mmCIF file of C-alpha atoms in Angstrom:
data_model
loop_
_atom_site.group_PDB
_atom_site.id
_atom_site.type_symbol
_atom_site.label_atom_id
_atom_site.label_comp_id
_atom_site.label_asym_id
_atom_site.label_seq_id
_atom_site.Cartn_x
_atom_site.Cartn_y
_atom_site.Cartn_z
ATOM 1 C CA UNK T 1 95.064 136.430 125.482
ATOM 2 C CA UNK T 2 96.805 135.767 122.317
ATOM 3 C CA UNK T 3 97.123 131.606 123.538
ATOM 4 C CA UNK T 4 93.298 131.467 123.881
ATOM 5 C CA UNK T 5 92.688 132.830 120.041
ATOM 6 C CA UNK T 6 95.525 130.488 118.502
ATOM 7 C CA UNK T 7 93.468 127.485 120.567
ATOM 8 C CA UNK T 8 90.334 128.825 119.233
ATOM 9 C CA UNK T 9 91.876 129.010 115.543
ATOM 10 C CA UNK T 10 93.051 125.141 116.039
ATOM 11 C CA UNK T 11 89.971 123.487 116.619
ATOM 12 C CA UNK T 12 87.557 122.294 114.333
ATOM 13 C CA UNK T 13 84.975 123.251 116.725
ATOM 14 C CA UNK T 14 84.610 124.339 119.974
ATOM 15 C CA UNK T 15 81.492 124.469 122.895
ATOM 16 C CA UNK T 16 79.145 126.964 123.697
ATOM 17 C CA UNK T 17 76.981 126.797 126.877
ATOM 18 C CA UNK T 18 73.979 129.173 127.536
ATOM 19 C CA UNK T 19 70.712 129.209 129.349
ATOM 20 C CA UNK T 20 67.219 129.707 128.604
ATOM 21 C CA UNK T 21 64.602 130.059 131.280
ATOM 22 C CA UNK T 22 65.492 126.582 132.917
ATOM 23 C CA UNK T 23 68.215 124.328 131.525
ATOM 24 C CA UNK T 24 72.071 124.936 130.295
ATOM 25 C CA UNK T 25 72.426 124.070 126.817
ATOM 26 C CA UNK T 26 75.592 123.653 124.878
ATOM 27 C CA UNK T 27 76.070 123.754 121.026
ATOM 28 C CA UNK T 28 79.488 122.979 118.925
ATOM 29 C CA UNK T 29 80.870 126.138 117.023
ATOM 30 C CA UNK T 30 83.137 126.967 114.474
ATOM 31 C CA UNK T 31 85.329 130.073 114.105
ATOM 32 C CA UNK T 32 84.423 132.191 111.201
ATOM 33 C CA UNK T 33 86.233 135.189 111.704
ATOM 34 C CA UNK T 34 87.926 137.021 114.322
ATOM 35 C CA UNK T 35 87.499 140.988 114.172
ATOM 36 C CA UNK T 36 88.865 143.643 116.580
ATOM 37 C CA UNK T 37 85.880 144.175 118.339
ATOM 38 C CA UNK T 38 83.764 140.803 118.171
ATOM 39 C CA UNK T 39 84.124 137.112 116.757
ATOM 40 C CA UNK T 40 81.741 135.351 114.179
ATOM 41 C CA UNK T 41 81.015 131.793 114.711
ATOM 42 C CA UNK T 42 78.974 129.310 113.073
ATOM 43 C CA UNK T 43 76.398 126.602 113.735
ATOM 44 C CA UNK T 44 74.756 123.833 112.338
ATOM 45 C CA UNK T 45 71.159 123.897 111.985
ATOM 46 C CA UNK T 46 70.825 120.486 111.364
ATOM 47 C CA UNK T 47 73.005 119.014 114.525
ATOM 48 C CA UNK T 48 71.996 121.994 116.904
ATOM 49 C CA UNK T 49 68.052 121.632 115.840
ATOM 50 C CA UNK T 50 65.866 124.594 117.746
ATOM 51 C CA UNK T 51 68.574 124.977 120.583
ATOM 52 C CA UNK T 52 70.374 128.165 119.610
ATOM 53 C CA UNK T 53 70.833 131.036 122.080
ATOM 54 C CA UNK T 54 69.412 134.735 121.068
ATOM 55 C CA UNK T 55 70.580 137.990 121.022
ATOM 56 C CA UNK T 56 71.288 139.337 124.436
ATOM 57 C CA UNK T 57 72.434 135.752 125.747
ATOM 58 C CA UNK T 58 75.652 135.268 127.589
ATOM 59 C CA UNK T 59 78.020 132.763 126.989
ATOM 60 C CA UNK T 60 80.671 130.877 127.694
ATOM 61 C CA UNK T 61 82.990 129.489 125.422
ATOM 62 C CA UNK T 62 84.906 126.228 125.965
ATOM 63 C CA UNK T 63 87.784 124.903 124.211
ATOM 64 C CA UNK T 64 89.011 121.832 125.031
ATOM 65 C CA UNK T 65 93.029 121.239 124.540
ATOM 66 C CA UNK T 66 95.933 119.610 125.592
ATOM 67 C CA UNK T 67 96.978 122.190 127.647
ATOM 68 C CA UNK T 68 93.613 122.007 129.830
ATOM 69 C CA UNK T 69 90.195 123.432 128.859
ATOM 70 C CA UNK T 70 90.122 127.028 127.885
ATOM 71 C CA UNK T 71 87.034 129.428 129.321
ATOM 72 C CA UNK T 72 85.854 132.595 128.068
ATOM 73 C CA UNK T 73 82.567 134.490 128.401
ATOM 74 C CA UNK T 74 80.782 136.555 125.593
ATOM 75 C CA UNK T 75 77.524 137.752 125.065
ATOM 76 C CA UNK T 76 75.400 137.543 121.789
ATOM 77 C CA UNK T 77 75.223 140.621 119.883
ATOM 78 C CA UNK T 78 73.152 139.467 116.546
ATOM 79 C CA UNK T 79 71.990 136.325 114.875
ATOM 80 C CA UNK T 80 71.868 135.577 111.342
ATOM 81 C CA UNK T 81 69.962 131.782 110.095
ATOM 82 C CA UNK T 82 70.485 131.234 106.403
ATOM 83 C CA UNK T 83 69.041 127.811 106.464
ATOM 84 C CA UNK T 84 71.799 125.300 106.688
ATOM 85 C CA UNK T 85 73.827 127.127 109.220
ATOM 86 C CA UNK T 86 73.274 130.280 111.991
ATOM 87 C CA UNK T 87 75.819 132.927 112.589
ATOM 88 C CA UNK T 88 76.253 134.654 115.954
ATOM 89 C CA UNK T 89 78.446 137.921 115.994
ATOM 90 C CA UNK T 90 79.850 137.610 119.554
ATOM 91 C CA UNK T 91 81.787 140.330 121.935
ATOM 92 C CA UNK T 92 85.192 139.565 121.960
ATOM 93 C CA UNK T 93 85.721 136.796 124.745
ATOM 94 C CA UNK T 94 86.536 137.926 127.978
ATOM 95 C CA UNK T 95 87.873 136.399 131.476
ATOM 96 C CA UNK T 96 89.887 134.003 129.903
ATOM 97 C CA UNK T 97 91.622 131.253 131.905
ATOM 98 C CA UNK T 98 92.375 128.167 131.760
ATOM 99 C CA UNK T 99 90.902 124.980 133.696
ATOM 100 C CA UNK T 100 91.640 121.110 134.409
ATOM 101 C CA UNK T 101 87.729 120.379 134.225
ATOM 102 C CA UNK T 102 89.049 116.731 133.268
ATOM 103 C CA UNK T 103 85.464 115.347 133.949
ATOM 104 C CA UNK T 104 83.941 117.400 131.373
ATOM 105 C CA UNK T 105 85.881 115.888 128.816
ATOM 106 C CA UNK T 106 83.447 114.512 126.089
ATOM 107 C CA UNK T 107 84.157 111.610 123.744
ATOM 108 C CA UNK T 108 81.625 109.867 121.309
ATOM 109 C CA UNK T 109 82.003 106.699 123.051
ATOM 110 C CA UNK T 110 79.017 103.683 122.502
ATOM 111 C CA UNK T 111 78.517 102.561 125.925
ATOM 112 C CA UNK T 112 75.918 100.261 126.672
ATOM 113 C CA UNK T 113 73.187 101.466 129.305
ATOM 114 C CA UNK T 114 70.318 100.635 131.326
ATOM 115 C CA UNK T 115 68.625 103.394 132.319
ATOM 116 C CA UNK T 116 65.307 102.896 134.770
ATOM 117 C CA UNK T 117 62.858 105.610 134.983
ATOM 118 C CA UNK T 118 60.194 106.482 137.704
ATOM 119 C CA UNK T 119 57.101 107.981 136.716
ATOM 120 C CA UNK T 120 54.193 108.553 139.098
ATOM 121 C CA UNK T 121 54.831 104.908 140.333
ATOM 122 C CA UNK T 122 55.167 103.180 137.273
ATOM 123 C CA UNK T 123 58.785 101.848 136.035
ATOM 124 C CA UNK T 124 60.112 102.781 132.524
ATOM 125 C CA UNK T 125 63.282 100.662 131.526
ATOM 126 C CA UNK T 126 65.478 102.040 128.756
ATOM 127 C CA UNK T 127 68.540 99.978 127.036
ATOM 128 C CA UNK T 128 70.755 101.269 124.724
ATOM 129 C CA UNK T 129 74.275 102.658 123.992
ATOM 130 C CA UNK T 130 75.415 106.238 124.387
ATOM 131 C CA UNK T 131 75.557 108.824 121.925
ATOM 132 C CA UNK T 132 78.699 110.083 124.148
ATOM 133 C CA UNK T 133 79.577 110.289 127.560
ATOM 134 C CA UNK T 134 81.740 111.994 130.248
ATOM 135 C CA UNK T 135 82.952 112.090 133.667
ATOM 136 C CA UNK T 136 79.533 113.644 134.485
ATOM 137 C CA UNK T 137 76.991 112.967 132.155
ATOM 138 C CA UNK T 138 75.831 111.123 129.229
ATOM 139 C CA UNK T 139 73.980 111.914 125.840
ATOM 140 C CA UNK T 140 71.857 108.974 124.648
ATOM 141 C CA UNK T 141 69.440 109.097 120.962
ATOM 142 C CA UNK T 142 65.577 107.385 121.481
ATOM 143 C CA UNK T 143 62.313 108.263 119.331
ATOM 144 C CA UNK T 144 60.137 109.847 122.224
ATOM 145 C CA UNK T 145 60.567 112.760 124.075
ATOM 146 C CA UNK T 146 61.690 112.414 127.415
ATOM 147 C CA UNK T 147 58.431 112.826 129.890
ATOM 148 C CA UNK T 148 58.343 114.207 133.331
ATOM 149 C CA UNK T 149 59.603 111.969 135.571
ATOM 150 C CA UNK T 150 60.283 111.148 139.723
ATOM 151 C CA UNK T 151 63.542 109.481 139.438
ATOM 152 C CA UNK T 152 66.657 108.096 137.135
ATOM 153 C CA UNK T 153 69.242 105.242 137.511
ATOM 154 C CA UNK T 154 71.857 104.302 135.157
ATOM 155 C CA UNK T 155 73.540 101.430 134.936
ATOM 156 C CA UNK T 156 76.319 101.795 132.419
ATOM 157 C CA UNK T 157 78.521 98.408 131.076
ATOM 158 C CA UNK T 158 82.085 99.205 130.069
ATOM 159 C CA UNK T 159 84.630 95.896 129.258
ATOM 160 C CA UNK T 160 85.941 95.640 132.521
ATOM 161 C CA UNK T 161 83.375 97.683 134.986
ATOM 162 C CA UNK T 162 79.883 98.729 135.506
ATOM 163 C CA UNK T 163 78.630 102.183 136.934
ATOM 164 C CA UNK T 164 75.704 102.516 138.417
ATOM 165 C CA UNK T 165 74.144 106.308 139.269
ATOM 166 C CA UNK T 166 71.421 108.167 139.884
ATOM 167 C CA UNK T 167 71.048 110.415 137.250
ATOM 168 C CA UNK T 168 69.400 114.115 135.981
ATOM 169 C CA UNK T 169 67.371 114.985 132.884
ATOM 170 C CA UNK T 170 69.665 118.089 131.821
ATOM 171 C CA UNK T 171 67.990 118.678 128.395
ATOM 172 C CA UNK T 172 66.813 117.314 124.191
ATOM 173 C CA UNK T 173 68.445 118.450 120.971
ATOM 174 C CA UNK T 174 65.977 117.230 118.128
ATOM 175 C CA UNK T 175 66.365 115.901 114.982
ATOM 176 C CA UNK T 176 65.837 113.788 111.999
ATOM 177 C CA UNK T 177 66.883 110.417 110.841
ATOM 178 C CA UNK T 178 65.672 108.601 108.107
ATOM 179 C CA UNK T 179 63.006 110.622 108.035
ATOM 180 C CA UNK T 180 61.834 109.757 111.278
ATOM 181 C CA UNK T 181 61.915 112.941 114.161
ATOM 182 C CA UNK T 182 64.724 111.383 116.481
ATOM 183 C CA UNK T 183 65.698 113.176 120.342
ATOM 184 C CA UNK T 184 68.975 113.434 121.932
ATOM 185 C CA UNK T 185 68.370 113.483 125.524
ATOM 186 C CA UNK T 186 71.931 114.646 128.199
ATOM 187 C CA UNK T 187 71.778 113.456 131.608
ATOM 188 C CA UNK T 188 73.618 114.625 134.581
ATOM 189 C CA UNK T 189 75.192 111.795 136.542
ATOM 190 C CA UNK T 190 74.638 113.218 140.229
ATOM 191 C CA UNK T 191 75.715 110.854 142.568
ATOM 192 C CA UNK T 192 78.504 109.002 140.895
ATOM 193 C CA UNK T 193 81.607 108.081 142.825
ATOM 194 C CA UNK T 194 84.666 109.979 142.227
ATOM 195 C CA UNK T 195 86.784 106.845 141.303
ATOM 196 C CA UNK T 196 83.971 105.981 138.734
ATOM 197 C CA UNK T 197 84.296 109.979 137.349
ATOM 198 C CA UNK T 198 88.341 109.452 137.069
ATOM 199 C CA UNK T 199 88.038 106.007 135.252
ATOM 200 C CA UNK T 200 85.198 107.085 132.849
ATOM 201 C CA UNK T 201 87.277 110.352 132.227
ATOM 202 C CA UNK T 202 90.237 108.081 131.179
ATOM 203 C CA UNK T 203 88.527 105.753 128.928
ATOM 204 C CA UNK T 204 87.847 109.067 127.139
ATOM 205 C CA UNK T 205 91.228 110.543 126.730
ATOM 206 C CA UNK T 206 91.865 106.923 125.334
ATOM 207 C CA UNK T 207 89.616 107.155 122.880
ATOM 208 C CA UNK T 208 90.637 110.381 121.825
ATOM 209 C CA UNK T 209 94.315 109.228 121.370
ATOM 210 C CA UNK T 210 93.231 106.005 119.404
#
């Protein structure tokens, strides 16, 4: 158990996934302080926006290392906001192991994307570049929230190769931006081909050892 801790202590931040009634959400946390019966960590308000699990939520906790990507799971046992930042007091991480979820493995790469939207017949077409991306999904920014739709495709443009995919609306972090309300929408790739998942996953090791 001790390994997991000294990863945990490492990092700058770490995720956290949880559900609410109907999506997964994940948030970045920091370590404040380890005690012998639960963990503090920290958020930011302003990068985590009205996503933030509540008392009572489960967890689990990823940490992403050399050595593979660490799992735990914890449950919320308080909640404190002072404005800038929220503090969850955590049971102490259980179940620990350790995976090789490669395809998991985020990086804040700027890809540019076409993404084309169905919606009761009509065609929405979205260009851009990603906020980040990984073996399975991508995070873009746009102005509007993201409407009900029928179907997505994503066409995404590295140096060398396009992807193209269907694609899943997973869920929105808000924010703001020059003063201007601004939404970060993740998508689930769901029907990308395995080779595609394995190249995408090492453009983003590469990026992280640039």
């Amino acid at each position: 158990m001790a390994d997991i801790f000294e990863e945990y202590k490492n990092l700058k931040s770490f995720e956290v996934e949880f559900f609410d009634d109907v999506y997964m959400h994940r948030i970045m946390c920091k370590i404040k302080n380890i005690e012998p019966e639960k963990m503090l960590i920290i958020s930011d308000n302003a990068k985590t926006g009205d996503i933030k699990p509540k008392v009572g939520d489960n967890l689990t906790l990823n940490v992403y290392s050399e050595n593979g990507i660490y799992n735990s799971i914890s449950k919320v046992l308080d909640v404190t906001d002072d404005g800038e930042n929220t503090i969850y007091s955590i049971s102490y991480p259980s179940q620990n192991k350790v995976t090789q979820r490669r395809e998991y493995f985020r990086a804040d790469l700027h890809i540019p994307f076409k993404m084309t939207v169905q919606r009761a017949g009509k065609e929405d077409i979205l260009y851009g570049e990603t906020l980040n991306i990984c073996g399975k999904g991508i995070c873009i920014k746009n102005s509007k929230p993201f409407l009900p739709y029928d179907s997505i495709e994503v066409l995404l443009t590295f140096k060398n190769k396009e992807i193209s995919t269907k694609a899943e609306y997973v869920y929105t972090r808000t924010g703001v931006e020059d003063g201007r309300p601004i939404f970060q929408h993740a998508f689930m790739l769901t029907t990308i081909a395995q080779a595609d998942v394995d190249f995408i996953v090492g453009q983003c090791f590469l990026y992280q050892l640039s």
